[in-house]
mmCIF file of C-alpha atoms in Angstrom:
data_model
loop_
_atom_site.group_PDB
_atom_site.id
_atom_site.type_symbol
_atom_site.label_atom_id
_atom_site.label_comp_id
_atom_site.label_asym_id
_atom_site.label_seq_id
_atom_site.Cartn_x
_atom_site.Cartn_y
_atom_site.Cartn_z
ATOM 1 C CA UNK A 19 -11.248 18.267 -11.432
ATOM 2 C CA UNK A 20 -14.017 18.685 -13.956
ATOM 3 C CA UNK A 21 -16.159 15.760 -15.517
ATOM 4 C CA UNK A 22 -13.998 15.621 -18.781
ATOM 5 C CA UNK A 23 -10.772 14.388 -16.637
ATOM 6 C CA UNK A 24 -12.033 11.378 -15.146
ATOM 7 C CA UNK A 25 -14.244 10.506 -17.837
ATOM 8 C CA UNK A 26 -13.127 7.331 -19.092
ATOM 9 C CA UNK A 27 -11.950 6.486 -22.763
ATOM 10 C CA UNK A 28 -13.585 2.966 -24.303
ATOM 11 C CA UNK A 29 -10.050 2.368 -25.254
ATOM 12 C CA UNK A 30 -8.127 3.182 -21.733
ATOM 13 C CA UNK A 31 -11.184 1.104 -20.414
ATOM 14 C CA UNK A 32 -10.094 -2.097 -23.013
ATOM 15 C CA UNK A 33 -6.421 -1.897 -21.605
ATOM 16 C CA UNK A 34 -6.909 -1.914 -18.201
ATOM 17 C CA UNK A 35 -9.397 -4.621 -18.665
ATOM 18 C CA UNK A 36 -6.915 -6.448 -20.193
ATOM 19 C CA UNK A 37 -4.182 -5.469 -18.157
ATOM 20 C CA UNK A 38 -6.399 -6.639 -15.135
ATOM 21 C CA UNK A 39 -7.447 -9.994 -16.700
ATOM 22 C CA UNK A 40 -3.720 -10.733 -17.085
ATOM 23 C CA UNK A 41 -2.923 -9.860 -13.057
ATOM 24 C CA UNK A 42 -5.791 -11.776 -11.712
ATOM 25 C CA UNK A 43 -4.701 -15.057 -13.517
ATOM 26 C CA UNK A 44 -0.908 -14.250 -11.916
ATOM 27 C CA UNK A 45 -2.201 -13.629 -8.804
ATOM 28 C CA UNK A 46 -4.812 -17.024 -9.136
ATOM 29 C CA UNK A 47 -2.054 -19.107 -10.482
ATOM 30 C CA UNK A 48 0.312 -18.595 -7.516
ATOM 31 C CA UNK A 49 -2.269 -19.056 -4.796
ATOM 32 C CA UNK A 50 -2.726 -22.253 -6.226
ATOM 33 C CA UNK A 51 1.171 -22.954 -6.674
ATOM 34 C CA UNK A 52 0.841 -22.117 -2.770
ATOM 35 C CA UNK A 53 -2.088 -24.146 -1.965
ATOM 36 C CA UNK A 54 -3.982 -20.694 -0.884
ATOM 37 C CA UNK A 55 -7.644 -19.692 -1.558
ATOM 38 C CA UNK A 56 -7.641 -17.013 -4.226
ATOM 39 C CA UNK A 57 -9.566 -14.706 -1.788
ATOM 40 C CA UNK A 58 -6.725 -14.705 0.561
ATOM 41 C CA UNK A 59 -4.898 -12.350 -1.655
ATOM 42 C CA UNK A 60 -6.215 -8.483 -2.392
ATOM 43 C CA UNK A 61 -4.531 -7.047 -5.341
ATOM 44 C CA UNK A 62 -3.869 -2.762 -4.444
ATOM 45 C CA UNK A 63 -3.456 -1.402 -7.659
ATOM 46 C CA UNK A 64 -0.886 1.231 -7.849
ATOM 47 C CA UNK A 65 -2.266 4.403 -9.378
ATOM 48 C CA UNK A 66 0.853 7.358 -8.790
ATOM 49 C CA UNK A 67 1.104 9.626 -12.012
ATOM 50 C CA UNK A 68 -1.495 7.745 -13.631
ATOM 51 C CA UNK A 69 -5.267 9.918 -14.219
ATOM 52 C CA UNK A 70 -8.410 10.365 -11.862
ATOM 53 C CA UNK A 71 -9.950 8.366 -14.876
ATOM 54 C CA UNK A 72 -7.795 5.604 -14.535
ATOM 55 C CA UNK A 73 -9.075 4.733 -11.026
ATOM 56 C CA UNK A 74 -12.356 5.562 -12.224
ATOM 57 C CA UNK A 75 -12.194 2.647 -14.874
ATOM 58 C CA UNK A 76 -10.335 0.329 -12.350
ATOM 59 C CA UNK A 77 -12.964 0.724 -9.652
ATOM 60 C CA UNK A 78 -15.888 0.258 -12.566
ATOM 61 C CA UNK A 79 -13.711 -3.234 -13.372
ATOM 62 C CA UNK A 80 -14.226 -4.345 -9.735
ATOM 63 C CA UNK A 81 -10.721 -2.742 -8.164
ATOM 64 C CA UNK A 82 -11.963 -2.154 -4.546
ATOM 65 C CA UNK A 83 -8.449 -1.187 -3.358
ATOM 66 C CA UNK A 84 -5.988 1.603 -4.800
ATOM 67 C CA UNK A 85 -2.339 3.024 -3.999
ATOM 68 C CA UNK A 86 -0.901 6.039 -4.073
ATOM 69 C CA UNK A 87 2.862 7.579 -2.870
ATOM 70 C CA UNK A 88 2.597 11.265 -3.021
ATOM 71 C CA UNK A 89 0.116 13.121 -0.913
ATOM 72 C CA UNK A 90 0.112 16.290 -3.198
ATOM 73 C CA UNK A 91 -1.525 13.824 -6.265
ATOM 74 C CA UNK A 92 -3.344 11.842 -3.867
ATOM 75 C CA UNK A 93 -5.191 13.641 -2.124
ATOM 76 C CA UNK A 94 -6.620 16.034 -5.255
ATOM 77 C CA UNK A 95 -7.060 12.526 -6.742
ATOM 78 C CA UNK A 96 -9.250 11.102 -3.993
ATOM 79 C CA UNK A 97 -11.736 14.172 -3.787
ATOM 80 C CA UNK A 98 -11.991 13.743 -8.681
ATOM 81 C CA UNK A 99 -12.684 9.853 -7.561
ATOM 82 C CA UNK A 100 -15.340 10.651 -5.009
ATOM 83 C CA UNK A 101 -17.158 13.557 -7.187
ATOM 84 C CA UNK A 102 -17.054 10.478 -9.952
ATOM 85 C CA UNK A 103 -19.339 8.435 -7.761
ATOM 86 C CA UNK A 104 -16.282 5.887 -7.064
ATOM 87 C CA UNK A 105 -15.290 5.012 -3.711
ATOM 88 C CA UNK A 106 -12.250 2.496 -3.502
ATOM 89 C CA UNK A 107 -10.341 1.659 -0.678
ATOM 90 C CA UNK A 108 -7.066 4.351 -0.123
ATOM 91 C CA UNK A 109 -4.040 3.132 0.298
ATOM 92 C CA UNK A 110 -0.921 5.635 1.273
ATOM 93 C CA UNK A 111 2.112 3.640 0.258
ATOM 94 C CA UNK A 112 5.137 6.305 -0.115
ATOM 95 C CA UNK A 113 7.391 8.063 2.442
ATOM 96 C CA UNK A 114 5.085 10.349 4.654
ATOM 97 C CA UNK A 115 6.283 13.180 6.449
ATOM 98 C CA UNK A 116 4.746 14.293 9.891
ATOM 99 C CA UNK A 117 3.540 17.394 8.657
ATOM 100 C CA UNK A 118 1.247 15.575 5.409
ATOM 101 C CA UNK A 119 -0.571 13.622 8.727
ATOM 102 C CA UNK A 120 -3.696 15.514 8.612
ATOM 103 C CA UNK A 121 -4.103 15.589 4.757
ATOM 104 C CA UNK A 122 -3.218 12.125 4.630
ATOM 105 C CA UNK A 123 -5.970 10.830 7.084
ATOM 106 C CA UNK A 124 -9.022 12.741 5.614
ATOM 107 C CA UNK A 125 -8.848 10.236 2.372
ATOM 108 C CA UNK A 126 -6.465 7.124 3.657
ATOM 109 C CA UNK A 127 -8.169 3.920 4.313
ATOM 110 C CA UNK A 128 -4.978 2.320 5.167
ATOM 111 C CA UNK A 129 -1.208 3.880 5.442
ATOM 112 C CA UNK A 130 1.202 1.374 4.459
ATOM 113 C CA UNK A 131 4.421 3.340 5.187
ATOM 114 C CA UNK A 132 5.081 4.274 9.282
ATOM 115 C CA UNK A 133 7.944 3.503 10.487
ATOM 116 C CA UNK A 134 8.811 5.647 13.334
ATOM 117 C CA UNK A 135 7.332 6.228 16.832
ATOM 118 C CA UNK A 136 6.949 9.881 15.666
ATOM 119 C CA UNK A 137 5.256 9.156 12.909
ATOM 120 C CA UNK A 138 2.910 7.196 14.286
ATOM 121 C CA UNK A 139 2.040 9.478 16.776
ATOM 122 C CA UNK A 140 2.215 12.147 14.054
ATOM 123 C CA UNK A 141 -0.779 9.816 12.683
ATOM 124 C CA UNK A 142 -2.953 9.117 16.145
ATOM 125 C CA UNK A 143 -3.529 13.026 16.478
ATOM 126 C CA UNK A 144 -4.086 13.750 13.051
ATOM 127 C CA UNK A 145 -6.446 10.731 12.874
ATOM 128 C CA UNK A 146 -7.727 11.611 16.046
ATOM 129 C CA UNK A 147 -9.169 15.250 15.168
ATOM 130 C CA UNK A 148 -10.885 14.043 11.785
ATOM 131 C CA UNK A 149 -12.017 10.988 11.885
ATOM 132 C CA UNK A 150 -14.730 8.648 13.283
ATOM 133 C CA UNK A 151 -13.178 5.798 13.367
ATOM 134 C CA UNK A 152 -9.190 4.326 13.673
ATOM 135 C CA UNK A 153 -6.932 4.415 10.658
ATOM 136 C CA UNK A 154 -5.344 1.436 9.307
ATOM 137 C CA UNK A 155 -1.764 0.924 9.587
ATOM 138 C CA UNK A 156 0.760 -1.081 8.441
ATOM 139 C CA UNK A 157 4.276 -0.593 9.570
ATOM 140 C CA UNK A 158 6.971 -0.636 6.936
ATOM 141 C CA UNK A 159 9.907 -3.182 7.678
ATOM 142 C CA UNK A 160 13.072 -2.524 6.573
ATOM 143 C CA UNK A 161 14.161 -6.448 5.640
ATOM 144 C CA UNK A 162 17.852 -6.008 5.178
ATOM 145 C CA UNK A 163 17.778 -3.629 8.440
ATOM 146 C CA UNK A 164 19.306 -1.051 6.528
ATOM 147 C CA UNK A 165 18.765 2.133 8.521
ATOM 148 C CA UNK A 166 19.740 4.979 5.380
ATOM 149 C CA UNK A 167 16.554 3.324 3.565
ATOM 150 C CA UNK A 168 12.882 3.237 4.606
ATOM 151 C CA UNK A 169 10.936 0.785 7.509
ATOM 152 C CA UNK A 170 11.286 -0.357 10.739
ATOM 153 C CA UNK A 171 14.194 -2.477 11.859
ATOM 154 C CA UNK A 172 13.210 -5.815 13.229
ATOM 155 C CA UNK A 173 15.303 -6.894 16.556
ATOM 156 C CA UNK A 174 16.758 -3.118 16.910
ATOM 157 C CA UNK A 175 16.881 -1.436 20.299
ATOM 158 C CA UNK A 176 16.349 2.064 18.650
ATOM 159 C CA UNK A 177 13.622 3.307 20.119
ATOM 160 C CA UNK A 178 12.071 5.614 17.455
ATOM 161 C CA UNK A 179 12.728 2.947 14.465
ATOM 162 C CA UNK A 180 12.818 -0.451 16.128
ATOM 163 C CA UNK A 181 10.250 -2.677 14.652
ATOM 164 C CA UNK A 182 8.892 -3.984 18.258
ATOM 165 C CA UNK A 183 9.002 -0.330 19.560
ATOM 166 C CA UNK A 184 6.994 0.995 16.063
ATOM 167 C CA UNK A 185 4.326 -1.998 16.671
ATOM 168 C CA UNK A 186 4.112 -1.081 20.321
ATOM 169 C CA UNK A 187 3.365 2.622 19.137
ATOM 170 C CA UNK A 188 0.816 1.751 16.849
ATOM 171 C CA UNK A 189 -1.179 -0.834 18.613
ATOM 172 C CA UNK A 190 -1.617 1.782 21.459
ATOM 173 C CA UNK A 191 -2.728 4.634 19.612
ATOM 174 C CA UNK A 192 -6.321 5.480 19.968
ATOM 175 C CA UNK A 193 -6.873 6.747 16.231
ATOM 176 C CA UNK A 194 -4.973 3.873 14.949
ATOM 177 C CA UNK A 195 -4.958 0.209 14.336
ATOM 178 C CA UNK A 196 -2.265 -1.835 14.336
ATOM 179 C CA UNK A 197 -3.244 -4.112 10.735
ATOM 180 C CA UNK A 198 -0.340 -5.953 9.592
ATOM 181 C CA UNK A 199 3.157 -5.181 8.217
ATOM 182 C CA UNK A 200 4.611 -4.057 4.541
ATOM 183 C CA UNK A 201 7.608 -4.448 2.773
ATOM 184 C CA UNK A 202 9.585 -3.972 -0.393
ATOM 185 C CA UNK A 203 11.873 -6.395 -1.109
ATOM 186 C CA UNK A 204 15.665 -4.772 -0.743
ATOM 187 C CA UNK A 205 17.968 -4.010 -3.864
ATOM 188 C CA UNK A 206 20.542 -7.235 -4.739
ATOM 189 C CA UNK A 207 18.286 -9.552 -2.979
ATOM 190 C CA UNK A 208 16.292 -12.518 -4.718
ATOM 191 C CA UNK A 209 12.550 -12.067 -4.226
ATOM 192 C CA UNK A 210 12.473 -15.349 -2.268
ATOM 193 C CA UNK A 211 15.194 -14.710 0.137
ATOM 194 C CA UNK A 212 13.469 -11.468 1.203
ATOM 195 C CA UNK A 213 9.721 -12.599 1.326
ATOM 196 C CA UNK A 214 11.296 -15.325 3.692
ATOM 197 C CA UNK A 215 12.623 -13.099 6.213
ATOM 198 C CA UNK A 216 9.654 -11.058 5.986
ATOM 199 C CA UNK A 217 7.453 -13.851 6.709
ATOM 200 C CA UNK A 218 9.683 -15.003 9.622
ATOM 201 C CA UNK A 219 9.294 -11.162 10.957
ATOM 202 C CA UNK A 220 5.752 -11.185 10.478
ATOM 203 C CA UNK A 221 5.329 -14.497 12.279
ATOM 204 C CA UNK A 222 7.191 -12.773 15.088
ATOM 205 C CA UNK A 223 4.566 -9.949 14.813
ATOM 206 C CA UNK A 224 1.539 -11.800 14.903
ATOM 207 C CA UNK A 225 2.809 -13.519 17.668
ATOM 208 C CA UNK A 226 2.250 -10.105 20.120
ATOM 209 C CA UNK A 227 -0.370 -8.564 17.574
ATOM 210 C CA UNK A 228 -2.399 -11.780 16.613
ATOM 211 C CA UNK A 229 -5.071 -9.366 15.008
ATOM 212 C CA UNK A 230 -1.973 -7.867 12.642
ATOM 213 C CA UNK A 231 -2.162 -10.483 9.809
ATOM 214 C CA UNK A 232 -2.053 -8.305 6.726
ATOM 215 C CA UNK A 233 1.367 -8.581 4.796
ATOM 216 C CA UNK A 234 1.266 -6.280 1.582
ATOM 217 C CA UNK A 235 4.113 -7.493 -0.142
ATOM 218 C CA UNK A 236 5.058 -7.972 -3.750
ATOM 219 C CA UNK A 237 4.675 -5.502 -6.576
ATOM 220 C CA UNK A 238 4.595 -6.441 -10.477
ATOM 221 C CA UNK A 239 7.510 -7.791 -11.237
ATOM 222 C CA UNK A 240 7.465 -10.305 -7.977
ATOM 223 C CA UNK A 241 4.243 -11.048 -6.627
ATOM 224 C CA UNK A 242 4.285 -14.386 -7.538
ATOM 225 C CA UNK A 243 7.302 -15.100 -4.537
ATOM 226 C CA UNK A 244 5.544 -12.580 -2.303
ATOM 227 C CA UNK A 245 2.173 -14.766 -2.455
ATOM 228 C CA UNK A 246 4.384 -18.181 -2.041
ATOM 229 C CA UNK A 247 5.541 -16.239 1.133
ATOM 230 C CA UNK A 248 2.506 -15.261 2.386
ATOM 231 C CA UNK A 249 1.562 -11.707 1.136
ATOM 232 C CA UNK A 250 -2.049 -10.797 1.388
ATOM 233 C CA UNK A 251 -1.744 -7.542 -0.391
ATOM 234 C CA UNK A 252 -0.152 -6.958 -3.634
ATOM 235 C CA UNK A 253 0.561 -3.975 -5.304
ATOM 236 C CA UNK A 254 0.817 -3.880 -8.708
ATOM 237 C CA UNK A 255 0.863 -0.423 -10.945
ATOM 238 C CA UNK A 256 2.892 -1.359 -14.703
ATOM 239 C CA UNK A 257 1.478 -4.764 -15.061
ATOM 240 C CA UNK A 258 -2.015 -3.397 -14.476
ATOM 241 C CA UNK A 259 -1.716 0.010 -16.230
ATOM 242 C CA UNK A 260 0.895 -0.341 -18.679
ATOM 243 C CA UNK A 261 4.182 1.877 -19.044
ATOM 244 C CA UNK A 262 4.632 4.599 -15.930
ATOM 245 C CA UNK A 263 4.063 8.268 -17.227
ATOM 246 C CA UNK A 264 7.036 10.220 -16.250
ATOM 247 C CA UNK A 265 6.889 11.897 -12.438
ATOM 248 C CA UNK A 266 6.196 15.575 -12.826
#
């Protein structure tokens, strides 16, 4: 990627600065309403389909964490951002195929979407081969327990997709560190209902894994509810970066 592709136009920087100010204000207000400290919640800027130049600009504005959901886009983008001198913490937040594990562990600091024992094993093997420190992992939870969608299943006996077996597999892996949980509010659910249920699941997980304190929940439309129910990370795209370009 050329320097011109990571150069930040002044007008775009101004747009991003305005979006960032609005999102930060929403997070601060939600923390105040929930009686939480503002620094208890980390903004993850979801930059899928947006150019590397936007990531460079956001890093310059103080954004420390960036989320991507497709390896074929994220890998070259992370490389370009590094070449431009920016060093955000990269979160992989999309559905991940096991054959992409070796690529993802090279640039991701966190993988938020582990939902099977097989995927945990693939990431562990890849991380052990190419990293000098464990990879932080969040187990993605299916709040409504629908096995047709992504997410480990709370309370399920399924040895591959049950939440307890997946969490145990991550916690027991030398190349991984169980950092906590991630979830998306199911379609048709009110955010408060979804995130209240997630908070219960997270509390149960922490009883068995006290170090698993991260709770990634909430996006542009429902971050206030997520923060009210204990989210430590919110994943925000359109409210921060504007209308999303069409997927290629």
